[in-house]
Amino acid sequence: MNTALYNPFKNFDFKTDKCFLSGDGFTSPLVTINVLPDWLLSMANLTGNEQIQLLDETIRTYKSLVVPCNSTVYDQFVSPLEDKVALAFGKGYAGVSALPEQDLFNWIGKLMYSFLYIEMQGAIRLQQLSGDGMNMSQGLMHKFGNLHTMLQSIYREVVLEDFTPWSIVVVPLTDTDTAFSFRDEINTLTFSLKFKDFGIIACLQDNGTNKRYHQGLLDFIKEQPLSTQQFEEIAARFFYSAYLFNRLPEYNIIPVNDVVYIDAMPLRGTQNKAIFDAWANKTYGQVLENFWKPWGHTLFEIIKGTYRTNELFC
């Protein structure tokens, strides 16, 4: 197994000739794995023919979304992680809320990075067709590279030195038969999922800051089961605050033999401004309107509500 620290973003290394996670395409055969695992499609009663639109505007089916993985990495590490998460999902909120956050981070991070891997392939293809070089901000490349480094903990030892790079929230839902759906925002690495009787919200590269930002609201709801509309409001708040988060977390990453040590630098750095830009109710209302499409609330109704109270509008 290759023990060197692999970063595919240095050379836009997103070909299918090596493992998407470890970069190893030599020591064991490669296998292709579904981005949305078979157990999840089966549990959610999905056929795999459901469609999703990627950033390059291509339409793909769930089952067509695959990434290459070293067979040893898959058999010994990825598959056991999937089994653990599948068992938790099968138990609903009780099982998912009992999962270690590291496991949730690895599973959600692997899911989001798999989508990012496929999106990068599409972006490279488009650039090749246009004859232009890749044009992606260094900040995004840095952020994505850090996420990939942290996901190495799926198959090797990664030590986070007295910090967690994520904000993860798991809440119970009143509807115990909620249909599976998920939402992600690659630029901010923010994710939400609802299924059965639980909802998950995750910000993968904020060092826990978004969760602290919304701690008052989280204390208010505690273990109270939420309607799907209430869950989508909380998700909208996290997605919007992740957009307002104006720091690019920096880390000292030190590989020593087979172990990767990661230490977080202070978020404040030399900047005097607040870590979050100012909250604008009108902009947040536009975000919430999108999250609340199934209920048909107009932006005017939402703005009127958000100006009136900082508690749950519904």
XYZ file of C-alpha atoms in Angstrom:
314
model
C 0.000 0.000 0.000
C 1.235 3.481 -0.867
C 1.935 5.319 2.416
C 2.850 8.707 0.887
C 0.437 11.592 1.424
C -1.622 11.753 -1.754
C -3.201 15.031 -2.935
C -4.983 14.751 -6.302
C -5.545 18.514 -6.478
C -1.863 19.276 -7.027
C -1.913 17.941 -10.595
C -5.651 17.546 -11.213
C -5.225 13.805 -10.889
C -8.762 12.551 -11.508
C -8.193 9.813 -14.039
C -9.701 6.420 -13.390
C -6.338 4.621 -13.270
C -5.857 4.929 -9.511
C -7.841 4.876 -6.292
C -9.887 8.044 -5.713
C -9.030 7.883 -2.024
C -5.492 6.542 -1.673
C -4.046 7.239 -5.130
C -2.879 3.625 -5.282
C -3.509 1.949 -8.616
C -0.760 -0.637 -8.484
C -0.611 -2.789 -5.352
C -4.138 -4.190 -5.734
C -6.662 -4.266 -8.585
C -9.057 -1.363 -8.960
C -12.793 -1.776 -8.529
C -15.532 0.718 -9.290
C -17.832 1.634 -6.429
C -21.153 3.439 -6.545
C -21.183 6.950 -5.096
C -24.617 6.195 -3.648
C -24.091 2.694 -2.249
C -26.407 -0.174 -3.131
C -27.562 -0.589 0.460
C -28.774 3.023 0.562
C -30.632 2.771 -2.747
C -32.281 -0.434 -1.548
C -33.197 0.966 1.871
C -34.651 4.095 0.243
C -36.593 2.008 -2.327
C -34.731 3.648 -5.217
C -33.944 1.892 -8.480
C -30.718 3.741 -9.245
C -32.287 5.143 -12.408
C -33.210 8.374 -10.627
C -31.464 11.329 -12.231
C -29.227 14.104 -10.952
C -27.860 17.145 -12.761
C -24.161 17.851 -12.325
C -22.473 21.245 -12.425
C -21.549 20.810 -16.085
C -25.316 20.426 -16.707
C -25.034 16.780 -17.728
C -27.795 14.493 -16.474
C -26.669 11.271 -14.822
C -28.449 8.404 -13.111
C -27.538 7.517 -9.556
C -26.199 4.111 -10.571
C -23.956 5.655 -13.262
C -22.045 7.650 -10.647
C -18.983 5.546 -9.812
C -15.419 6.126 -8.667
C -12.335 3.857 -8.822
C -11.106 2.339 -5.580
C -8.196 0.110 -4.687
C -9.736 -3.297 -3.903
C -7.785 -3.662 -0.645
C -8.855 -0.198 0.521
C -12.445 -1.025 -0.382
C -12.575 -4.493 1.176
C -10.745 -3.638 4.391
C -11.874 -0.069 5.054
C -14.573 1.430 2.815
C -16.896 -1.566 2.903
C -16.781 -1.879 6.732
C -17.555 1.845 7.004
C -20.542 1.374 4.691
C -21.704 -1.597 6.757
C -21.508 0.432 9.968
C -23.467 3.354 8.492
C -26.012 1.012 6.865
C -26.661 -0.654 10.232
C -27.146 2.763 11.854
C -29.474 3.985 9.096
C -31.513 0.815 9.486
C -32.152 1.743 13.131
C -33.177 5.296 12.257
C -32.469 8.227 14.570
C -31.455 5.983 17.477
C -28.758 4.354 15.359
C -27.513 7.431 13.501
C -27.334 9.639 16.596
C -25.223 6.963 18.294
C -22.656 6.847 15.482
C -19.301 8.458 16.307
C -19.046 11.804 14.505
C -15.776 10.631 12.953
C -17.681 7.866 11.154
C -20.336 10.317 9.967
C -17.647 12.726 8.806
C -15.854 9.979 6.895
C -19.043 8.704 5.279
C -20.454 12.124 4.360
C -17.008 13.325 3.317
C -16.508 10.271 1.106
C -19.911 10.883 -0.475
C -19.222 14.562 -1.130
C -15.677 13.961 -2.305
C -16.947 11.272 -4.708
C -19.320 13.814 -6.232
C -16.481 16.334 -6.344
C -14.240 13.749 -8.038
C -16.843 13.265 -10.782
C -17.422 17.015 -11.067
C -13.678 17.534 -11.492
C -13.631 14.996 -14.317
C -16.409 16.957 -16.026
C -14.614 20.276 -15.485
C -11.367 18.904 -16.933
C -13.235 17.514 -19.928
C -14.885 20.872 -20.604
C -11.559 22.689 -20.314
C -9.968 20.274 -22.756
C -12.766 20.874 -25.226
C -12.379 24.641 -24.919
C -8.578 24.560 -25.020
C -8.294 26.562 -21.784
C -6.367 25.591 -18.687
C -8.176 24.703 -15.468
C -9.519 27.806 -13.754
C -10.334 27.150 -10.117
C -9.577 29.369 -7.158
C -6.592 28.412 -5.056
C -8.800 28.731 -1.981
C -11.177 26.041 -3.202
C -8.327 23.778 -4.252
C -6.781 24.193 -0.801
C -10.073 23.430 0.942
C -10.804 20.366 -1.180
C -7.262 19.103 -0.705
C -7.592 19.419 3.074
C -10.841 17.459 3.016
C -9.207 14.714 0.978
C -6.290 14.570 3.418
C -8.665 14.193 6.371
C -10.542 11.409 4.571
C -7.333 9.410 4.588
C -8.488 8.418 8.089
C -10.831 5.926 6.402
C -7.884 3.642 5.621
C -4.907 4.933 7.643
C -4.264 6.586 10.983
C -4.952 10.326 11.035
C -4.581 12.200 14.313
C -6.564 15.436 14.741
C -4.710 17.433 17.369
C -7.406 18.627 19.823
C -9.934 19.821 17.225
C -12.657 18.570 14.922
C -12.805 19.996 11.380
C -16.576 19.593 11.088
C -19.949 20.732 12.363
C -22.379 17.789 12.403
C -25.958 17.875 13.689
C -28.327 14.890 13.866
C -31.970 15.597 14.734
C -35.107 13.443 15.092
C -38.056 13.969 12.742
C -41.747 13.659 13.552
C -42.438 11.769 10.330
C -40.950 8.319 10.870
C -41.257 7.452 7.179
C -39.553 10.469 5.585
C -38.489 9.830 1.990
C -34.751 9.875 1.333
C -33.345 13.131 -0.027
C -30.068 14.972 0.246
C -28.593 18.348 -0.650
C -24.983 19.442 -0.999
C -23.061 22.602 -1.743
C -19.569 21.802 -2.954
C -18.032 25.284 -2.621
C -18.771 25.421 1.109
C -18.674 21.629 1.631
C -22.081 21.726 3.294
C -24.457 18.766 3.272
C -27.898 17.788 4.519
C -29.857 14.549 4.375
C -33.237 13.467 5.643
C -34.532 9.923 5.772
C -36.859 7.838 7.905
C -37.050 9.585 11.299
C -33.793 11.558 11.217
C -32.056 14.473 9.553
C -28.327 15.205 9.259
C -26.624 18.546 8.608
C -22.862 18.763 8.133
C -20.295 21.466 7.379
C -17.098 19.575 6.644
C -14.402 22.278 6.776
C -15.344 24.854 9.423
C -13.674 23.535 12.603
C -17.070 23.405 14.319
C -17.737 27.114 13.854
C -21.162 26.881 12.207
C -22.451 24.641 14.973
C -21.280 27.154 17.583
C -22.873 29.967 15.547
C -26.256 28.223 15.755
C -25.825 26.823 19.263
C -28.685 28.904 20.653
C -31.115 27.424 18.140
C -29.786 23.906 18.719
C -30.235 24.348 22.479
C -33.772 25.564 21.827
C -34.824 22.473 19.859
C -32.752 19.973 21.910
C -34.099 16.440 21.278
C -37.491 17.694 20.107
C -38.623 15.912 16.921
C -38.945 18.331 14.005
C -41.268 18.428 11.051
C -39.550 18.129 7.677
C -40.279 21.821 7.120
C -38.580 22.755 10.374
C -35.610 20.566 9.472
C -35.280 22.307 6.108
C -35.294 25.671 7.869
C -32.440 24.643 10.123
C -30.590 23.238 7.110
C -31.124 26.545 5.282
C -29.630 28.414 8.228
C -26.517 26.239 8.156
C -26.138 26.480 4.385
C -26.451 30.267 4.567
C -24.069 30.679 7.517
C -21.560 28.448 5.709
C -21.763 30.966 2.862
C -21.153 33.808 5.355
C -18.180 32.011 6.921
C -15.272 34.090 5.630
C -12.259 32.097 6.778
C -10.259 29.467 4.945
C -9.157 27.052 7.674
C -5.438 26.387 7.662
C -3.751 23.297 9.048
C -0.298 22.021 9.821
C -0.251 18.586 8.180
C 2.666 16.402 9.171
C 3.017 12.822 7.891
C 5.231 10.738 10.168
C 5.801 7.203 8.936
C 2.280 5.759 8.533
C 0.528 8.407 10.657
C -0.757 11.831 9.530
C -0.899 14.491 12.254
C -3.145 17.504 11.635
C -3.153 20.626 13.771
C -5.599 23.483 13.174
C -4.337 27.063 12.971
C -6.407 29.733 14.784
C -9.291 30.909 12.599
C -8.970 34.556 13.554
C -5.429 34.849 12.227
C -4.450 38.464 11.599
C -7.908 39.555 10.460
C -9.865 41.915 12.673
C -13.287 41.364 11.098
C -15.806 38.875 12.445
C -15.537 35.263 11.332
C -18.987 35.479 9.733
C -20.138 38.240 7.405
C -23.301 40.084 8.437
C -26.513 38.078 8.289
C -28.963 39.579 5.769
C -32.551 38.446 6.259
C -33.497 39.133 2.650
C -30.704 36.931 1.309
C -31.440 34.267 3.886
C -35.093 34.458 2.879
C -34.117 33.647 -0.703
C -32.181 30.612 0.532
C -35.101 29.499 2.683
C -37.553 29.975 -0.169
C -35.559 27.425 -2.153
C -35.478 24.954 0.745
C -39.219 25.459 1.307
C -40.322 24.958 -2.287
C -42.472 21.904 -1.420
C -44.591 24.091 0.876
C -44.981 26.995 -1.551
C -44.083 29.867 0.782
C -43.399 33.124 -1.036
C -40.323 35.216 -0.359
C -42.556 37.996 0.986
C -44.077 35.654 3.574
C -40.671 34.393 4.601
C -39.100 37.850 4.892
C -42.011 39.043 6.990
C -41.541 36.083 9.285
C -37.768 36.321 9.593
C -37.884 40.002 10.416
C -40.375 39.223 13.166
C -38.509 36.478 15.008
C -35.233 34.623 15.184
C -36.986 31.432 16.329
C -38.370 28.773 14.022
C -40.697 30.497 11.558
C -42.912 27.429 11.313
